[in-house]
C-alpha cells in the first residue's frame, strides 16, 4: 500500500509540496520542542512550534495542521484542555493528537484518551517509535477519509434512492382526503408501506404494509410491491389477485427472513361493502358511524407476504358497511410504541382512543393519544396509521350521473343510425374471440386481461375505465346469472348483499360445466371508431323481450346493473335465448 | 529500519551516544540541542528556586517536570533522576527534602554542563 500521508501537505520553501503535511508541536520547554520539531522535519513534515496551549489553539486555527503533538504539563491551559479545544475546532476533520509524556506518567494515559488524544509518545523521543506512531496516525487518517468519502457517497445514493422511492411509493396515493394517514419512520426510509389507488371499477384499494426491520433494507421491498399494486389496481385486478402477485414477487426478490406483513382493504365503489385481508398486522377495526364503537375487527388470517410460494385460497373477509363507517388499520409500530418509561402503547390504548368519542375525528384522537403517550421517548420502529372513511366515490360511475353520458352518445347515435352488424359479415380492422371455460372462470377474473388486450390493440387508454365497467357488467351477468343461476334480488336487502357474495363464492367453487364466449371487433373511421362486444354464455338465458333495463332499477344493492352499460354504450341488445349480449362502444 | 538499542545507562551523567542516535547522528542537530539545553535550563532552575522560596509547590512541580523532560531528551540521565526525586519531595511536601533535592539537581546540572562542554562545539 502506498503511504497515504496527510491531505494538507503545504509547499516547502522551494515550492515543492512537503511529503507528509503540517505538524504542530506544543511544548513549553525549548529542548524538547527543538528535538521533536527537528525529528519531524527529518520525517518530511513542515513542523510548527508552539510554546503553550493558547498559542497552540491559535496556530491550529490559522494553519490547520494535519497532526498535533502536545506536552501534558504546560503553564496556562494544560495539554488535555489544549487537545480538547483543538478537537472541537477540527470538527469533522480527523487530526491525530499525540500526547508527550514522561516515562513515569503512563497512569495518566486514560486522561489522554478521555481528552480526545489518539496516542502518546514518551520522552526521550525515540525516532523509531515516532515513525511508528506517525505511520499509525496516517493509516487512521486515511481510513477516516475513506469512511468520510464513502459516507458522502452513501448519503448521495440515499438521496437518489429517496427520490426514486418517493416517485414510486409515495406518488401512488389516492386523491388526498380519501384516506387519513400518519406515517413516521424511524430512519430516512420507512419500512412501512401505505399504498392507495382506485380500480377502474371505482373501488378504493388500500395496502398498508410493514416490512421486517426498518431503514433502507426494509424499504427496498416497497418498490416492487408498489409497482405491482399500482399496475394491477389500475388495470382492475382484484385484491386477491394483487396480493397473490405481490406475494409471488416478494418471495422471488426478498432474501430469507425478510417479508411483508400487510393489510389490504378494498372498499366497493358504492361505499357499501369492504373486503379486508390481514396477513400479520395488528387487528383491523371497523368503527360504526352511529355508535362510535368497533363493530367488526379482523385479526391476521395468514402468514405475511413473501414467505410461502402460494397464499392458498384467497377469501377476503367481506363486511357490510354504511357510509360514514371507518376502517382503521395500524402497524406494529403503534401497538409497540414505547413511552419514556419503556411501557407499551398496547391494543387497549388503541381501542380506548378509537371509542373515546368527542368532537375530534377518530384519526386525530388516535394521533393525539399516541403523541401524548410517546412524548419524550425515542421512536424505535416505523409507524403507520390509516383511517379509511366508507363512502361512495366516482360520481360518474353512479347511475344518476350516467344520464349525461347517455345523452351525448344518443346524439351521435341519431346521426348514424345503423343496424347491429354481424361480427362475421362486416370488414373489421380486427376481431378477437376467446372462450373462457369453467375452470378458468373459477380461477381468475378475466376482465382486466381482456380490457388490457383491447386497450393495447386499439390504443384506447383513455377509455379504459368505461370499457372496464362495460365488460365487467356483461361478464358478471353472464357468470352470475347465466352460469351460476344467482338471483340478484337476493341483494335487495342489506343483509342479502353479503349472502349473495357467499352464495356466489360457493357456486363458483362447485362450477363443473359451462363457458363464456367473448368476442371483440373494431371498425375505425377517421378519428372515431366502434368496438363491438359480444358476450355469450352457455346458460339458459332469460326472457329479454319482456325485460326493460332501467337506470335506477330499484334498490342500490343490485348495483349499477345493465342500465349503466346502456348508458355507456351506443347500443346494447340481447339475442338468442337471452344468453347473448351485444354492445357497441363508440369513441 | 531496525530499532537501535535504547541507551538508558542510569549512571551516566550525559549519554552523548544515545542522544546522537535519537537525533539520527546529525552532528549539527546534536550541537544545537545541547546549546539550547544549556541556554534554557538555567532559566528553569531560576524559576524552580524562586517557586520553592515562595512556597509555590505547584509551580515548582511544573518546573522540575520540564527539567526532567528536557534531561530525558538530551540523555542527561542523572539529572533526570534528580528531577524525579524533586517531584516526589514536592508531592511529599517536606521542605527539608525539597531543599536537599534542589541541591542534588544543581550538583547534577553542574557536572552535566562540564561534560557537555567537554565534548566541545
mmCIF file of C-alpha atoms in Angstrom, chain A residues 27-35 38-39 42 51 71-76 102-105 122-128 131, chain B residues 1-4 6 21-24 26 29 32-33 36-37 40-41 44 62 65-70 72-74 80 84 87:
data_model
loop_
_atom_site.group_PDB
_atom_site.id
_atom_site.type_symbol
_atom_site.label_atom_id
_atom_site.label_comp_id
_atom_site.label_asym_id
_atom_site.label_seq_id
_atom_site.Cartn_x
_atom_site.Cartn_y
_atom_site.Cartn_z
ATOM 1 C CA UNK A 27 5.878 22.145 24.477
ATOM 2 C CA UNK A 28 6.862 24.882 26.908
ATOM 3 C CA UNK A 29 10.371 23.534 27.254
ATOM 4 C CA UNK A 30 12.803 24.554 24.493
ATOM 5 C CA UNK A 31 14.977 21.447 24.307
ATOM 6 C CA UNK A 32 12.072 19.028 23.935
ATOM 7 C CA UNK A 33 10.417 21.367 21.437
ATOM 8 C CA UNK A 34 13.612 21.557 19.368
ATOM 9 C CA UNK A 35 14.209 17.809 19.446
ATOM 10 C CA UNK A 38 13.802 18.622 14.225
ATOM 11 C CA UNK A 39 12.862 14.963 14.126
ATOM 12 C CA UNK A 42 13.596 14.891 9.169
ATOM 13 C CA UNK A 51 5.113 27.265 23.498
ATOM 14 C CA UNK A 71 3.071 18.102 26.052
ATOM 15 C CA UNK A 72 0.766 17.429 29.000
ATOM 16 C CA UNK A 73 2.283 19.687 31.621
ATOM 17 C CA UNK A 74 2.391 23.305 30.495
ATOM 18 C CA UNK A 75 1.805 26.715 32.018
ATOM 19 C CA UNK A 76 -1.654 28.114 31.261
ATOM 20 C CA UNK A 102 7.395 11.253 30.760
ATOM 21 C CA UNK A 103 8.153 7.588 31.270
ATOM 22 C CA UNK A 104 6.665 7.734 34.735
ATOM 23 C CA UNK A 105 3.363 9.234 33.706
ATOM 24 C CA UNK A 122 7.306 9.145 25.907
ATOM 25 C CA UNK A 123 10.342 11.334 26.418
ATOM 26 C CA UNK A 124 13.075 10.889 25.403
ATOM 27 C CA UNK A 125 11.519 10.649 21.974
ATOM 28 C CA UNK A 126 12.794 7.664 20.011
ATOM 29 C CA UNK A 127 12.925 8.045 16.253
ATOM 30 C CA UNK A 128 11.728 4.504 15.729
ATOM 31 C CA UNK A 131 7.968 6.901 12.938
ATOM 32 C CA UNK B 1 14.749 0.120 9.685
ATOM 33 C CA UNK B 2 15.797 -1.761 12.803
ATOM 34 C CA UNK B 3 15.451 -0.330 16.259
ATOM 35 C CA UNK B 4 18.645 0.920 17.865
ATOM 36 C CA UNK B 6 17.985 2.090 23.825
ATOM 37 C CA UNK B 21 21.421 8.106 17.949
ATOM 38 C CA UNK B 22 17.991 9.618 18.697
ATOM 39 C CA UNK B 23 18.886 12.574 16.507
ATOM 40 C CA UNK B 24 19.815 10.174 13.720
ATOM 41 C CA UNK B 26 23.008 14.576 12.889
ATOM 42 C CA UNK B 29 21.467 18.988 15.390
ATOM 43 C CA UNK B 32 22.074 22.718 18.537
ATOM 44 C CA UNK B 33 20.089 20.646 21.025
ATOM 45 C CA UNK B 36 19.518 25.070 23.518
ATOM 46 C CA UNK B 37 19.523 22.902 26.603
ATOM 47 C CA UNK B 40 17.278 27.159 28.565
ATOM 48 C CA UNK B 41 17.783 25.041 31.681
ATOM 49 C CA UNK B 44 14.177 26.747 34.519
ATOM 50 C CA UNK B 62 5.828 22.095 36.823
ATOM 51 C CA UNK B 65 8.804 18.354 35.341
ATOM 52 C CA UNK B 66 10.094 20.480 32.470
ATOM 53 C CA UNK B 67 13.690 19.924 33.532
ATOM 54 C CA UNK B 68 13.006 16.202 33.782
ATOM 55 C CA UNK B 69 11.591 16.120 30.214
ATOM 56 C CA UNK B 70 14.477 18.136 28.798
ATOM 57 C CA UNK B 72 15.380 12.845 29.256
ATOM 58 C CA UNK B 73 15.546 14.229 25.736
ATOM 59 C CA UNK B 74 19.237 15.093 25.866
ATOM 60 C CA UNK B 80 16.501 13.254 35.111
ATOM 61 C CA UNK B 84 12.206 12.911 39.600
ATOM 62 C CA UNK B 87 8.919 15.810 42.087
#
